[in-house]
Coordinates of C-alpha atoms in Angstrom, one line a residue:
M12 CA 0.0 0.0 0.0
I13 CA 2.8 2.4 0.9
Q14 CA 4.6 1.6 -2.3
D15 CA 1.4 2.2 -4.3
A16 CA 1.1 5.6 -2.6
R17 CA 4.7 6.4 -3.6
D18 CA 3.9 5.4 -7.1
G19 CA 0.9 7.9 -7.2
K20 CA -1.8 5.2 -7.3
I21 CA -3.6 6.3 -4.1
D22 CA -5.3 9.7 -3.4
M23 CA -6.6 8.9 0.1
I24 CA -6.5 6.1 2.7
L25 CA -9.6 5.2 4.8
T26 CA -9.0 3.0 7.8
K27 CA -11.3 1.7 10.6
S28 CA -9.0 2.8 13.4
I29 CA -5.4 3.6 14.3
S30 CA -4.8 0.1 15.8
R31 CA -5.7 -1.4 12.3
F32 CA -3.2 0.9 10.6
S33 CA -0.1 0.2 12.7
R34 CA 1.0 -1.7 15.7
N35 CA 3.0 1.1 17.4
T36 CA 3.3 4.9 17.6
V37 CA 6.6 5.1 15.8
D38 CA 5.4 3.3 12.7
C39 CA 2.1 5.1 12.7
L40 CA 3.8 8.5 12.7
K41 CA 6.5 7.5 10.3
Y42 CA 4.1 6.4 7.5
T43 CA 1.4 9.1 8.1
R44 CA 4.1 11.8 7.8
E45 CA 5.5 10.2 4.6
L46 CA 2.0 10.1 3.2
K47 CA 1.4 13.7 4.3
D48 CA 4.5 14.7 2.3
L49 CA 3.0 13.0 -0.7
N50 CA -0.2 15.0 0.0
I51 CA -2.2 11.8 0.7
A52 CA -4.6 11.9 3.6
V53 CA -5.2 9.1 6.0
F54 CA -8.6 9.2 7.6
F55 CA -9.2 7.1 10.8
E56 CA -13.0 6.5 11.1
K57 CA -13.2 5.5 14.8
E58 CA -11.1 8.4 16.0
N59 CA -12.4 10.9 13.4
I60 CA -8.9 12.1 12.5
N61 CA -7.7 13.4 9.1
T62 CA -3.9 13.6 8.9
L63 CA -4.0 16.6 6.6
D64 CA -5.9 18.6 9.2
A65 CA -3.9 21.0 11.3
K66 CA -4.7 19.1 14.5
G67 CA -4.5 15.7 12.9
E68 CA -0.9 14.7 13.9
V69 CA -1.2 15.9 17.5
L70 CA -4.5 13.9 18.0
M71 CA -3.1 10.9 16.1
T72 CA 0.1 10.8 18.3
I73 CA -2.0 10.6 21.5
M74 CA -4.5 8.1 20.0
A75 CA -1.7 5.9 18.6
A76 CA 0.1 5.8 21.9
L77 CA -3.2 4.7 23.6
A78 CA -3.8 2.1 20.9
Q79 CA -0.2 0.7 21.4
Q80 CA -0.7 0.6 25.1
E81 CA -4.0 -1.3 24.7
S82 CA -2.4 -3.8 22.3
E83 CA 0.5 -4.4 24.7
S84 CA -1.9 -4.9 27.6
L85 CA -4.0 -7.4 25.6
S86 CA -0.9 -9.3 24.6
A87 CA 0.3 -9.4 28.2
N88 CA -3.1 -10.8 29.3
V89 CA -2.9 -13.5 26.6
R90 CA 0.6 -14.4 27.6
L91 CA -0.5 -14.7 31.3
G92 CA -3.4 -16.9 30.2
I93 CA -1.1 -19.2 28.2
Q94 CA 1.3 -19.4 31.1
F95 CA -1.4 -20.3 33.6
R96 CA -2.8 -22.9 31.2
N97 CA 0.7 -24.4 30.9
Q98 CA 1.2 -24.4 34.6
Q99 CA -2.0 -26.4 34.9
G100 CA -0.7 -28.9 32.3
K101 CA -3.5 -28.1 29.8
V102 CA -2.1 -29.1 26.4
Q103 CA -2.8 -27.5 23.0
I104 CA -0.9 -29.1 20.1
N105 CA -0.9 -28.2 16.4
H106 CA -1.4 -31.6 14.8
N107 CA -1.5 -30.5 11.1
R108 CA 2.1 -31.7 10.3
F109 CA 2.4 -34.1 13.2
L110 CA 2.9 -37.6 11.8
G111 CA 1.0 -40.3 13.7
Y112 CA -1.8 -38.2 15.3
T113 CA -4.9 -36.2 14.5
K114 CA -7.6 -34.6 16.8
D115 CA -11.1 -36.0 17.6
E116 CA -14.2 -33.9 17.9
E117 CA -13.3 -32.9 21.5
G118 CA -9.9 -31.6 20.4
N119 CA -7.9 -34.6 22.0
L120 CA -5.0 -36.1 20.2
V121 CA -5.7 -39.6 18.8
I122 CA -3.5 -42.0 17.0
V123 CA -3.7 -42.5 13.2
P124 CA -2.8 -46.3 12.9
E125 CA -1.3 -46.2 9.4
E126 CA 0.9 -43.2 10.3
A127 CA 1.9 -44.7 13.7
K128 CA 3.3 -47.7 11.7
I129 CA 5.6 -45.3 9.9
V130 CA 6.8 -43.7 13.2
R131 CA 7.5 -47.2 14.7
R132 CA 9.4 -48.2 11.6
I133 CA 11.6 -45.1 11.8
Y134 CA 12.5 -45.9 15.4
A135 CA 13.1 -49.6 14.6
E136 CA 15.4 -48.8 11.7
Y137 CA 17.4 -46.3 13.7
M138 CA 17.9 -48.8 16.5
D139 CA 19.0 -51.3 13.8
G140 CA 21.9 -49.0 13.1
R141 CA 20.6 -47.0 10.1
S142 CA 21.5 -43.3 9.8
F143 CA 19.0 -40.5 9.2
L144 CA 20.0 -40.5 5.5
Q145 CA 19.5 -44.3 5.1
I146 CA 16.0 -44.1 6.8
K147 CA 15.0 -41.2 4.5
R148 CA 16.1 -43.2 1.4
S149 CA 14.3 -46.3 2.7
L150 CA 11.0 -44.4 3.1
E151 CA 11.3 -42.8 -0.3
K152 CA 12.1 -46.1 -1.9
D153 CA 8.9 -47.6 -0.5
R154 CA 7.0 -44.5 -1.7
I155 CA 5.8 -43.6 1.8
L156 CA 4.4 -40.1 2.2
N157 CA 5.3 -37.8 5.0
R158 CA 2.8 -35.8 7.1
A159 CA 2.5 -33.1 4.4
H160 CA 1.7 -35.9 1.9
N161 CA 5.0 -35.4 0.0
K162 CA 7.1 -38.2 -1.4
R163 CA 10.3 -36.5 -0.5
W164 CA 11.6 -36.8 3.1
H165 CA 14.4 -34.9 4.7
E166 CA 17.0 -36.0 7.3
S167 CA 15.6 -33.2 9.6
N168 CA 12.2 -34.9 9.4
I169 CA 13.7 -38.1 10.7
R170 CA 15.6 -36.4 13.5
Q171 CA 12.4 -34.5 14.6
I172 CA 10.4 -37.7 14.8
L173 CA 13.2 -39.5 16.7
T174 CA 13.5 -36.6 19.3
N175 CA 9.9 -35.6 19.7
E176 CA 8.7 -36.4 23.3
K177 CA 5.1 -36.4 22.1
Y178 CA 5.5 -39.9 20.7
I179 CA 5.8 -41.2 24.3
G180 CA 2.6 -39.4 25.3
D181 CA 4.4 -36.4 26.9
T182 CA 4.4 -32.7 25.9
L183 CA 7.0 -30.0 26.4
L184 CA 5.2 -26.7 26.4
Q185 CA 6.6 -23.2 25.5
K186 CA 9.5 -24.4 23.3
T187 CA 9.1 -21.1 21.5
F188 CA 7.6 -17.8 22.8
T189 CA 6.9 -14.2 21.5
L190 CA 9.9 -12.1 22.2
N191 CA 8.4 -8.7 21.1
T192 CA 4.7 -7.9 21.5
L193 CA 4.7 -5.4 18.6
E194 CA 6.6 -7.6 16.1
K195 CA 4.8 -10.8 17.1
K196 CA 7.9 -12.7 16.3
R197 CA 8.3 -16.2 17.9
V198 CA 11.8 -17.4 18.8
A199 CA 13.3 -20.6 20.4
N200 CA 13.0 -20.6 24.1
N201 CA 16.6 -21.2 25.3
G202 CA 15.9 -20.6 29.0
I203 CA 14.6 -17.1 28.8
A204 CA 11.0 -18.2 29.7
P205 CA 9.9 -21.2 31.7
K206 CA 9.1 -24.5 30.0
Y207 CA 6.4 -26.9 31.2
Y208 CA 6.7 -30.7 30.8
V209 CA 3.4 -32.6 30.9
E210 CA 3.6 -36.3 31.2
E211 CA 1.0 -38.7 29.8
S212 CA -1.0 -35.9 28.1
H213 CA -2.1 -38.3 25.3
E214 CA -1.7 -41.8 24.1
A215 CA 1.8 -42.9 23.2
I216 CA 3.0 -44.5 20.0
I217 CA 6.5 -45.4 21.2
D218 CA 7.4 -47.2 24.4
R219 CA 9.2 -44.9 26.9
D220 CA 12.3 -47.2 27.2
V221 CA 12.6 -47.4 23.4
F222 CA 12.5 -43.6 23.2
L223 CA 15.2 -43.2 25.9
R224 CA 17.4 -45.7 24.2
V225 CA 17.1 -43.8 20.9
Q226 CA 18.1 -40.5 22.6
A227 CA 21.1 -42.3 24.1
E228 CA 22.1 -43.6 20.7
I229 CA 21.6 -40.2 19.0
S230 CA 23.9 -38.7 21.7
R231 CA 26.5 -41.6 21.2
R232 CA 26.6 -41.0 17.5
A233 CA 26.8 -37.3 17.8
N234 CA 29.7 -37.6 20.3
I235 CA 32.2 -39.8 18.5
L236 CA 35.0 -37.6 19.5
N237 CA 38.7 -37.6 19.9
G238 CA 40.5 -34.6 21.6
G239 CA 37.3 -32.6 21.1
K240 CA 37.3 -33.3 17.3
K241 CA 34.0 -34.7 16.0
R242 CA 34.0 -37.8 13.9
I243 CA 31.1 -38.4 11.6
Y244 CA 29.0 -41.5 12.3
S245 CA 28.7 -44.0 9.5
S246 CA 26.5 -47.0 9.2
K247 CA 27.5 -48.2 5.8
Y248 CA 29.5 -51.1 7.2
A249 CA 28.8 -52.9 10.5
L250 CA 32.3 -52.1 11.7
S251 CA 32.0 -48.4 11.0
S252 CA 32.1 -46.2 14.1
I253 CA 32.7 -49.2 16.5
V254 CA 36.4 -49.8 15.8
F255 CA 38.7 -47.7 18.0
C256 CA 42.4 -47.1 18.4
G257 CA 44.1 -48.5 21.5
H258 CA 46.8 -45.8 21.4
C259 CA 44.9 -42.5 21.0
G260 CA 41.2 -43.5 21.3
D261 CA 40.2 -42.3 17.9
I262 CA 38.0 -44.3 15.5
F263 CA 39.4 -46.5 12.7
R264 CA 38.3 -45.7 9.1
R265 CA 37.8 -48.1 6.2
I266 CA 40.2 -47.2 3.4
K267 CA 40.8 -48.6 -0.1
W268 CA 44.5 -49.0 -1.0
N269 CA 46.0 -49.3 -4.4
N270 CA 49.7 -50.0 -4.0
R271 CA 51.4 -50.4 -7.4
G272 CA 48.3 -52.0 -8.9
C273 CA 47.7 -54.2 -5.9
K274 CA 44.3 -53.3 -4.5
S275 CA 43.3 -54.0 -0.9
T276 CA 40.9 -52.7 1.9
V277 CA 42.4 -51.7 5.2
W278 CA 41.3 -50.0 8.5
R279 CA 43.4 -47.2 9.8
C280 CA 43.3 -44.8 12.8
V281 CA 41.8 -41.5 11.7
S282 CA 44.3 -39.5 13.7
R283 CA 47.1 -41.1 11.8
V284 CA 45.3 -40.6 8.4
L285 CA 44.7 -36.9 9.2
K286 CA 47.9 -36.3 11.1
K287 CA 48.5 -33.1 9.2
T288 CA 45.3 -31.6 10.6
S289 CA 44.9 -33.5 13.8
G290 CA 48.5 -32.8 15.0
I291 CA 48.7 -36.4 16.3
D292 CA 51.3 -38.8 15.0
C293 CA 49.6 -41.9 16.2
P294 CA 51.7 -45.1 16.0
A295 CA 48.7 -47.4 15.5
K296 CA 49.4 -49.9 12.8
T297 CA 47.2 -50.4 9.8
I298 CA 45.1 -53.6 9.8
R299 CA 43.8 -55.4 6.7
E300 CA 40.1 -55.9 6.6
E301 CA 40.3 -59.6 6.3
D302 CA 42.5 -59.8 9.4
L303 CA 40.0 -57.6 11.4
Q304 CA 37.1 -59.7 10.3
A305 CA 39.0 -62.9 11.2
A306 CA 39.7 -61.5 14.7
V307 CA 36.0 -60.8 15.1
L308 CA 35.1 -64.4 14.0
T309 CA 37.7 -65.7 16.5
A310 CA 36.2 -63.7 19.3
V311 CA 32.6 -64.8 18.5
N312 CA 33.7 -68.5 18.3
D313 CA 35.7 -68.3 21.5
T314 CA 32.6 -67.1 23.3
F315 CA 30.6 -69.9 21.7
N316 CA 33.2 -72.5 22.8
K317 CA 33.1 -71.2 26.4
K318 CA 29.3 -71.0 26.6
E319 CA 29.2 -73.4 29.6
E320 CA 31.3 -70.9 31.6
I321 CA 29.6 -67.8 30.1
I322 CA 25.9 -68.7 30.7
P323 CA 26.2 -68.6 34.6
I324 CA 27.9 -65.2 34.3
L325 CA 25.1 -63.9 32.1
M326 CA 22.5 -65.3 34.5
E327 CA 24.1 -63.5 37.4
I328 CA 24.1 -60.2 35.5
I329 CA 20.4 -60.5 34.7
Q330 CA 19.6 -61.3 38.3
D331 CA 21.4 -58.1 39.4
V332 CA 19.4 -56.1 36.8
I333 CA 16.1 -57.6 37.9
N334 CA 16.8 -56.9 41.6
E335 CA 17.3 -53.2 40.9
D336 CA 13.6 -52.3 41.0
S337 CA 13.0 -48.6 40.2
Q338 CA 9.2 -48.7 40.2
E339 CA 8.8 -47.9 43.9
S340 CA 11.1 -44.9 43.6
L341 CA 9.2 -43.6 40.5
E342 CA 5.9 -43.9 42.4
K343 CA 7.2 -41.9 45.3
L344 CA 8.4 -39.2 43.0
D345 CA 5.0 -39.1 41.2
I346 CA 3.2 -38.5 44.5
K347 CA 5.6 -35.6 45.4
I348 CA 5.2 -34.0 41.9
K349 CA 1.4 -34.2 42.1
D350 CA 1.4 -32.6 45.6
L351 CA 3.5 -29.8 44.2
Q352 CA 1.2 -29.3 41.2
V353 CA -1.8 -28.9 43.5
K354 CA 0.1 -26.2 45.5
L355 CA 1.0 -24.6 42.2
L356 CA -2.7 -24.2 41.3
E357 CA -3.4 -22.8 44.8
A358 CA -0.6 -20.2 44.4
G359 CA -2.7 -18.1 42.1
K360 CA -0.7 -15.1 40.9
E361 CA 2.0 -15.2 43.6
Q362 CA 5.0 -15.3 41.2
K363 CA 7.6 -15.9 43.9
I364 CA 5.8 -19.0 45.2
I365 CA 5.1 -20.2 41.6
D366 CA 8.8 -20.0 40.8
E367 CA 9.9 -21.8 44.0
I368 CA 7.4 -24.6 43.4
G369 CA 8.3 -24.8 39.7
D370 CA 12.0 -25.2 40.5
K371 CA 11.1 -28.1 42.9
I372 CA 9.0 -29.8 40.2
I373 CA 11.9 -29.4 37.7
T374 CA 14.3 -31.0 40.1
L375 CA 12.0 -33.9 40.9
R376 CA 11.3 -34.5 37.2
K377 CA 15.0 -34.5 36.4
E378 CA 15.5 -37.1 39.2
K379 CA 12.6 -39.1 37.7
H380 CA 14.1 -38.9 34.2
D381 CA 17.4 -40.1 35.5
I382 CA 15.8 -43.2 37.1
M383 CA 13.8 -43.9 34.0
T384 CA 16.9 -43.6 31.8
K385 CA 18.8 -46.0 34.0
A386 CA 15.8 -48.4 34.0
A387 CA 15.6 -48.2 30.2
K388 CA 19.3 -49.0 30.0
N389 CA 18.8 -52.0 32.3
I390 CA 16.0 -53.2 30.1
E391 CA 18.2 -52.8 27.0
L392 CA 21.0 -54.7 28.8
Q393 CA 18.6 -57.5 29.7
E394 CA 17.5 -57.7 26.0
R395 CA 21.1 -57.8 24.9
I396 CA 22.0 -60.6 27.3
N397 CA 18.9 -62.5 26.2
D398 CA 20.0 -62.1 22.6
M399 CA 23.4 -63.5 23.5
F400 CA 21.6 -66.5 25.2
S401 CA 19.6 -67.0 22.0
F402 CA 22.8 -66.9 19.9
L403 CA 24.6 -69.4 22.1
E404 CA 21.6 -71.8 22.1
E405 CA 20.8 -71.7 18.4
Q406 CA 24.5 -71.9 17.3
T407 CA 25.5 -75.6 17.0
Q408 CA 28.9 -75.2 15.4
A409 CA 31.7 -72.7 14.8
I410 CA 31.0 -69.8 12.4
T411 CA 33.2 -69.9 9.3
E412 CA 32.2 -66.7 7.5
Y413 CA 32.2 -63.1 8.6
S414 CA 28.7 -61.5 8.7
D415 CA 27.8 -57.8 9.1
T416 CA 24.4 -58.9 10.5
L417 CA 26.1 -60.9 13.3
V418 CA 28.4 -57.9 14.2
R419 CA 25.4 -55.5 14.4
R420 CA 23.6 -58.1 16.6
L421 CA 26.3 -59.0 19.1
I422 CA 29.2 -56.5 19.1
E423 CA 29.3 -53.1 20.9
K424 CA 33.0 -52.0 20.4
I425 CA 36.3 -53.2 19.1
T426 CA 39.6 -51.8 20.2
I427 CA 42.8 -52.4 18.2
Y428 CA 46.2 -52.6 19.9
D429 CA 49.7 -53.4 18.5
N430 CA 49.4 -57.2 19.1
K431 CA 45.8 -57.8 20.0
V432 CA 42.1 -56.9 19.3
V433 CA 39.7 -56.5 22.2
V434 CA 36.1 -57.3 21.3
E435 CA 33.3 -56.0 23.6
F436 CA 29.9 -57.7 23.2
K437 CA 26.6 -55.9 23.8
S438 CA 26.0 -58.4 26.7
G439 CA 28.9 -56.9 28.6
L440 CA 31.3 -59.8 27.9
Q441 CA 34.8 -59.2 26.4
S442 CA 37.2 -61.3 24.3
E443 CA 40.8 -60.7 23.5
V444 CA 42.3 -62.0 20.2
E445 CA 46.0 -61.9 19.3
I446 CA 47.0 -60.5 15.9

């Protein structure tokens, strides 16, 4: 509109009120003065002000300031209403691009079965070792549509689904907030305003222990570090990102060699490969892929041959895990949190009391989260041990061929030293193989 006025397309502007013309006094005066210089009048019907009149600007300045004050007051009331609703744990979620859920007639989140299958598939593929990129390609290959009904997926879509607490039935409120009343711009809430975590606000698609294990795996992949230098997670090969150097602790990388026409595949310490940039002259030796695979086979077969000794050890570990019951602790914490939530509602507008109670709730919820994370890890360990049991029982003879599938199933970490390879199994067992 202003540009049209500058281009001479407008003779006069009629508007309902000052508040409809501009959000604040400064903008209102800026544009009405510019229009006045162009000999274009702005007439405000509600206030009965014509900007080309002698008294127009004085009246408009007063009325614009009042309109801005009213707008700010209304916004403040809305913010207080939202904050109070959040404190009560009342959840409002935009489900339009939220895969797996829709809303019923009463506005409650309900699961969409077909979409929930896609969400569960994404979680399962990630726990099977696939990267965000591989999951994206897998979904596109099977022509599965995203929530926006597009064939194309993005790695960011996969990450958002894997880190969204709503899939376990919880909701984190006020992740973003309006920083400026006049600009109405929402920004990420990085601790400036309080956040509210509501548990069991709707039906879950993903089990809580699965979700916590996925968060731990995301963290593990994101923190493959050496000396503060990040190493990129790769899932192309089963041994990628699980083979480490016994000298400097960095990961080993798969490399294709072509030495005078003789081609081979080897694994080398990344610090040694990148010594010009890493500044570390690691003495770790290069190991041929077939030798590394042979060491893995030896470790697996050694474990199989000693299964009569190993099974009692695994049974003992499982018993320790079972004895560590966290349910009673969680129930006590839930009672404390509910009591504090009642006090929070009774606090009314006493901000000091609200803040104190809020801090206590946050502390208790962190304690609860830590217990649940530990419980999830115990469940995962139990599953890993049971998987080792299954392997030992179903295997009737020594394994003769290396298998990526077997490595992904059984092995957690491999450390390479000068004269030995240490293989750590997911069950917690270890095996040393001389090289």
